[in-house]
Amino acid sequence: MESSSLDINLVLTTISTVSAVVAAYISYRAVKENKTNILLLQRNETANELRHLYCKFQIEYETFYISEYLEKQEVLMSSKYFVEPSLFEKFTLLLVKLHRLEKNSKSNQPIDDLLKEIELLFKQVLPSSRLDR
């Protein structure tokens, strides 16, 4: 009789251990998934602001003044903490070139090469696919 009680306790202990392992694994997967999605809202906002700037740049082209878009600049600069460092460097370089374009446009200096550089930089930093994948 004692042996059957011992067998039941062993089975219950085994089931309890397996269920604890499964629960720990599910928790681990949830944390890992949330870690990748936690900054998705900020990344999407950055991508939308960048796309908006690019559309305005294409429309206004030679008369595009980045100083008229301070909020968009702020969003790009605040992305330092949730985008790749190399991408953030490109954001910074893009903003520097856009400011240079504004300065050169206002002082009637040549801007053709600068426009091409900015167009290329925009294409490098714009997301090519959805950010949640």
Coordinates of N, CA and C in Angstrom, one line a residue:
M1 N 0.8 -1.2 0.0 CA 0.0 0.0 0.0 C 0.9 1.3 0.0
E2 N 2.0 1.2 0.7 CA 2.9 2.3 0.8 C 3.5 2.6 -0.6
S3 N 3.8 1.5 -1.3 CA 4.4 1.6 -2.6 C 3.5 2.3 -3.6
S4 N 2.2 2.1 -3.6 CA 1.3 2.7 -4.5 C 1.1 4.2 -4.2
S5 N 1.2 4.5 -2.9 CA 1.1 5.9 -2.4 C 2.4 6.6 -2.9
L6 N 3.5 6.0 -2.8 CA 4.8 6.5 -3.3 C 4.7 6.8 -4.8
D7 N 4.2 5.8 -5.5 CA 4.1 5.9 -7.0 C 3.2 7.1 -7.4
I8 N 2.1 7.3 -6.6 CA 1.2 8.4 -6.9 C 1.9 9.7 -6.6
N9 N 2.6 9.8 -5.5 CA 3.3 11.0 -5.2 C 4.4 11.3 -6.3
L10 N 5.1 10.3 -6.7 CA 6.1 10.5 -7.8 C 5.4 11.0 -9.1
V11 N 4.3 10.4 -9.4 CA 3.6 10.9 -10.7 C 3.1 12.3 -10.5
L12 N 2.6 12.7 -9.4 CA 2.1 14.0 -9.1 C 3.3 15.0 -9.1
T13 N 4.4 14.6 -8.5 CA 5.6 15.5 -8.5 C 6.1 15.7 -9.9
T14 N 6.1 14.6 -10.7 CA 6.6 14.7 -12.1 C 5.7 15.6 -12.9
I15 N 4.4 15.5 -12.8 CA 3.4 16.3 -13.5 C 3.6 17.8 -13.0
S16 N 3.8 18.0 -11.8 CA 4.0 19.4 -11.3 C 5.2 20.0 -11.8
T17 N 6.3 19.2 -11.9 CA 7.6 19.7 -12.4 C 7.4 20.0 -13.9
V18 N 6.8 19.2 -14.7 CA 6.7 19.4 -16.1 C 5.8 20.7 -16.3
S19 N 4.7 20.8 -15.6 CA 3.9 22.0 -15.8 C 4.6 23.3 -15.4
A20 N 5.5 23.2 -14.4 CA 6.3 24.4 -14.0 C 7.3 24.7 -15.1
V21 N 7.9 23.7 -15.7 CA 8.8 24.0 -16.8 C 8.1 24.6 -18.0
V22 N 6.9 24.1 -18.4 CA 6.1 24.6 -19.5 C 5.7 26.0 -19.2
A23 N 5.3 26.3 -18.0 CA 4.9 27.7 -17.6 C 6.1 28.7 -17.7
A24 N 7.3 28.2 -17.3 CA 8.5 29.0 -17.4 C 8.8 29.3 -18.8
Y25 N 8.7 28.3 -19.7 CA 9.0 28.4 -21.1 C 8.1 29.4 -21.8
I26 N 6.8 29.3 -21.4 CA 5.8 30.2 -22.0 C 6.1 31.7 -21.6
S27 N 6.4 31.8 -20.3 CA 6.8 33.2 -19.8 C 8.0 33.7 -20.5
Y28 N 9.0 32.9 -20.7 CA 10.2 33.3 -21.4 C 9.9 33.8 -22.8
R29 N 9.0 33.0 -23.5 CA 8.7 33.4 -24.9 C 7.9 34.7 -24.9
A30 N 7.0 34.9 -23.9 CA 6.2 36.1 -23.9 C 7.1 37.3 -23.6
V31 N 8.1 37.2 -22.7 CA 9.0 38.3 -22.5 C 9.9 38.6 -23.7
K32 N 10.3 37.6 -24.3 CA 11.2 37.7 -25.6 C 10.4 38.4 -26.7
E33 N 9.1 38.1 -26.8 CA 8.3 38.7 -27.9 C 8.0 40.1 -27.5
N34 N 7.7 40.4 -26.3 CA 7.4 41.8 -25.9 C 8.6 42.7 -26.0
K35 N 9.8 42.1 -25.7 CA 11.0 42.9 -25.8 C 11.2 43.4 -27.2
T36 N 10.8 42.7 -28.3 CA 10.9 43.1 -29.6 C 9.9 44.1 -30.0
N37 N 8.7 44.1 -29.4 CA 7.6 44.9 -29.7 C 7.4 46.2 -28.9
I38 N 8.2 46.3 -27.8 CA 8.0 47.3 -26.8 C 8.2 48.7 -27.4
L39 N 9.1 48.9 -28.4 CA 9.3 50.2 -28.9 C 8.8 50.3 -30.3
L40 N 7.9 49.4 -30.7 CA 7.3 49.4 -32.1 C 6.5 50.7 -32.3
L41 N 5.8 51.3 -31.4 CA 5.1 52.5 -31.5 C 6.0 53.7 -31.9
Q42 N 7.1 53.8 -31.1 CA 8.1 54.8 -31.4 C 8.7 54.7 -32.8
R43 N 9.0 53.4 -33.1 CA 9.7 53.2 -34.4 C 8.7 53.5 -35.6
N44 N 7.4 53.2 -35.4 CA 6.5 53.6 -36.4 C 6.3 55.1 -36.5
E45 N 6.3 55.8 -35.4 CA 6.2 57.2 -35.4 C 7.4 57.8 -36.1
T46 N 8.5 57.3 -35.9 CA 9.7 57.8 -36.5 C 9.7 57.5 -38.0
A47 N 9.2 56.3 -38.4 CA 9.1 56.0 -39.9 C 8.1 56.9 -40.5
N48 N 7.0 57.2 -39.9 CA 5.9 58.1 -40.4 C 6.4 59.5 -40.6
E49 N 7.1 60.0 -39.6 CA 7.7 61.3 -39.7 C 8.7 61.4 -40.8
L50 N 9.5 60.4 -40.9 CA 10.5 60.4 -42.0 C 9.9 60.4 -43.3
R51 N 8.9 59.5 -43.5 CA 8.2 59.5 -44.8 C 7.5 60.8 -45.1
H52 N 6.9 61.5 -44.1 CA 6.3 62.8 -44.3 C 7.4 63.8 -44.8
L53 N 8.5 63.8 -44.1 CA 9.6 64.7 -44.5 C 10.0 64.4 -46.0
Y54 N 10.1 63.2 -46.3 CA 10.5 62.8 -47.7 C 9.5 63.3 -48.7
C55 N 8.2 63.1 -48.4 CA 7.2 63.6 -49.3 C 7.2 65.1 -49.5
K56 N 7.4 65.8 -48.4 CA 7.5 67.3 -48.4 C 8.8 67.7 -49.2
F57 N 9.8 67.0 -49.0 CA 11.1 67.2 -49.7 C 10.9 67.1 -51.2
Q58 N 10.2 66.0 -51.6 CA 9.9 65.8 -53.0 C 9.0 66.9 -53.6
I59 N 8.0 67.3 -52.9 CA 7.1 68.3 -53.4 C 7.8 69.7 -53.5
E60 N 8.5 70.1 -52.4 CA 9.1 71.4 -52.4 C 10.5 71.5 -53.0
Y61 N 11.2 70.4 -53.0 CA 12.5 70.2 -53.5 C 13.4 71.4 -53.2
E62 N 13.7 72.3 -54.1 CA 14.7 73.3 -54.0 C 14.3 74.3 -52.9
T63 N 13.0 74.4 -52.6 CA 12.5 75.4 -51.6 C 12.2 74.7 -50.3
F64 N 12.6 73.5 -50.1 CA 12.4 72.7 -48.8 C 13.3 73.3 -47.7
Y65 N 12.6 73.8 -46.6 CA 13.3 74.3 -45.5 C 13.0 73.5 -44.3
I66 N 14.0 72.8 -43.8 CA 13.9 71.9 -42.7 C 13.5 72.6 -41.4
S67 N 13.9 73.9 -41.3 CA 13.6 74.6 -40.1 C 12.0 74.8 -39.9
E68 N 11.3 74.5 -40.9 CA 9.8 74.6 -40.8 C 9.2 73.3 -40.2
Y69 N 10.1 72.3 -39.9 CA 9.6 71.0 -39.4 C 10.4 70.6 -38.1
L70 N 10.3 71.5 -37.1 CA 11.0 71.3 -35.9 C 10.5 70.0 -35.1
E71 N 9.2 69.7 -35.2 CA 8.7 68.6 -34.5 C 9.2 67.3 -35.1
K72 N 9.3 67.3 -36.4 CA 9.8 66.1 -37.1 C 11.3 65.9 -36.8
Q73 N 12.0 66.9 -36.7 CA 13.5 66.8 -36.4 C 13.6 66.3 -35.0
E74 N 12.7 66.7 -34.1 CA 12.8 66.2 -32.7 C 12.5 64.7 -32.6
V75 N 11.5 64.3 -33.4 CA 11.2 62.8 -33.4 C 12.4 62.0 -33.9
L76 N 13.0 62.5 -35.0 CA 14.2 61.8 -35.5 C 15.3 61.8 -34.5
M77 N 15.6 62.9 -33.9 CA 16.7 62.9 -32.9 C 16.4 62.1 -31.6
S78 N 15.1 62.0 -31.3 CA 14.8 61.2 -30.1 C 14.8 59.7 -30.4
S79 N 15.0 59.3 -31.7 CA 15.0 57.9 -32.0 C 16.4 57.2 -31.7
K80 N 17.3 58.0 -31.1 CA 18.6 57.5 -30.8 C 18.6 56.3 -29.9
Y81 N 17.6 56.2 -29.1 CA 17.5 55.1 -28.1 C 16.8 53.8 -28.5
F82 N 16.2 53.9 -29.7 CA 15.5 52.7 -30.2 C 15.7 52.3 -31.6
V83 N 16.7 52.9 -32.3 CA 17.0 52.5 -33.6 C 18.5 52.1 -33.6
E84 N 18.9 51.4 -34.6 CA 20.3 51.0 -34.7 C 21.2 52.2 -34.7
P85 N 22.4 52.2 -34.1 CA 23.3 53.4 -34.1 C 23.7 53.8 -35.5
S86 N 23.8 52.9 -36.4 CA 24.2 53.3 -37.8 C 23.0 54.0 -38.5
L87 N 21.8 53.6 -38.2 CA 20.6 54.3 -38.7 C 20.5 55.7 -38.1
F88 N 20.8 55.8 -36.8 CA 20.7 57.1 -36.2 C 21.7 58.1 -36.8
E89 N 22.9 57.6 -37.1 CA 24.0 58.4 -37.7 C 23.5 58.9 -39.1
K90 N 22.8 58.1 -39.8 CA 22.3 58.5 -41.1 C 21.2 59.6 -40.9
F91 N 20.3 59.4 -39.9 CA 19.3 60.4 -39.6 C 20.0 61.8 -39.3
T92 N 21.1 61.7 -38.5 CA 21.8 62.9 -38.2 C 22.4 63.6 -39.4
L93 N 23.1 62.7 -40.2 CA 23.7 63.2 -41.5 C 22.6 63.8 -42.4
L94 N 21.5 63.2 -42.5 CA 20.4 63.7 -43.3 C 19.9 65.1 -42.8
L95 N 19.8 65.2 -41.5 CA 19.4 66.5 -41.0 C 20.4 67.6 -41.2
V96 N 21.7 67.2 -41.1 CA 22.8 68.2 -41.3 C 22.7 68.7 -42.8
K97 N 22.5 67.7 -43.7 CA 22.5 68.1 -45.1 C 21.2 68.9 -45.5
L98 N 20.1 68.6 -44.8 CA 18.9 69.4 -45.0 C 19.1 70.8 -44.5
H99 N 19.8 71.0 -43.4 CA 20.1 72.3 -42.9 C 21.0 73.0 -43.9
R100 N 22.0 72.3 -44.4 CA 22.9 72.9 -45.4 C 22.2 73.3 -46.6
L101 N 21.2 72.5 -47.1 CA 20.4 72.8 -48.2 C 19.6 74.1 -48.0
E102 N 19.1 74.2 -46.8 CA 18.3 75.5 -46.5 C 19.2 76.7 -46.6
K103 N 20.4 76.6 -46.0 CA 21.3 77.7 -45.9 C 21.8 78.0 -47.4
N104 N 22.1 77.0 -48.1 CA 22.6 77.3 -49.5 C 21.5 77.8 -50.4
S105 N 20.3 77.4 -50.2 CA 19.1 77.9 -51.0 C 18.9 79.4 -50.7
K106 N 19.0 79.7 -49.4 CA 18.7 81.1 -49.1 C 19.9 82.0 -49.5
S107 N 21.1 81.5 -49.7 CA 22.2 82.4 -50.1 C 22.5 82.2 -51.5
N108 N 21.7 81.5 -52.3 CA 21.8 81.3 -53.7 C 23.1 80.6 -54.1
Q109 N 23.5 79.7 -53.3 CA 24.7 78.8 -53.7 C 24.2 77.6 -54.4
P110 N 25.1 76.9 -55.1 CA 24.7 75.7 -55.9 C 24.2 74.6 -54.9
I111 N 23.1 74.0 -55.3 CA 22.5 73.0 -54.5 C 22.2 71.6 -55.2
D112 N 22.5 71.6 -56.5 CA 22.2 70.4 -57.3 C 22.8 69.1 -56.7
D113 N 24.1 69.1 -56.4 CA 24.8 67.9 -55.8 C 24.2 67.6 -54.5
L114 N 23.9 68.6 -53.7 CA 23.4 68.4 -52.4 C 22.0 67.8 -52.4
L115 N 21.2 68.2 -53.4 CA 19.8 67.6 -53.6 C 19.9 66.1 -53.9
K116 N 20.9 65.7 -54.7 CA 21.1 64.3 -55.1 C 21.5 63.5 -53.8
E117 N 22.4 64.1 -53.1 CA 22.9 63.4 -51.8 C 21.8 63.2 -50.9
I118 N 20.9 64.2 -50.7 CA 19.8 64.1 -49.8 C 18.8 63.1 -50.3
E119 N 18.5 63.1 -51.5 CA 17.6 62.1 -52.1 C 18.1 60.7 -51.8
L120 N 19.4 60.5 -52.0 CA 20.0 59.2 -51.8 C 19.9 58.8 -50.3
L121 N 20.2 59.7 -49.4 CA 20.1 59.5 -48.0 C 18.7 59.1 -47.5
F122 N 17.7 59.8 -48.1 CA 16.4 59.5 -47.7 C 16.0 58.1 -48.1
K123 N 16.5 57.7 -49.3 CA 16.2 56.3 -49.7 C 16.9 55.3 -48.9
Q124 N 18.0 55.6 -48.3 CA 18.8 54.7 -47.4 C 18.1 54.5 -46.1
V125 N 17.4 55.6 -45.6 CA 16.9 55.6 -44.2 C 15.4 55.2 -44.2
L126 N 14.7 55.4 -45.3 CA 13.3 55.0 -45.3 C 13.1 53.5 -45.1
P127 N 12.2 53.0 -44.3 CA 12.0 51.6 -44.1 C 11.5 51.0 -45.4
S128 N 12.0 49.8 -45.8 CA 11.6 49.2 -47.0 C 10.5 48.2 -46.8
S129 N 10.2 47.9 -45.5 CA 9.1 47.0 -45.2 C 8.4 47.4 -43.9
R130 N 7.4 46.7 -43.5 CA 6.7 46.9 -42.3 C 7.7 46.7 -41.1
L131 N 7.6 47.5 -40.1 CA 8.5 47.4 -38.9 C 8.1 46.3 -37.9
D132 N 6.9 45.8 -38.0 CA 6.5 44.8 -37.0 C 6.8 43.4 -37.5
R133 N 7.6 43.2 -38.5 CA 8.0 41.9 -39.0 C 9.5 41.6 -38.7

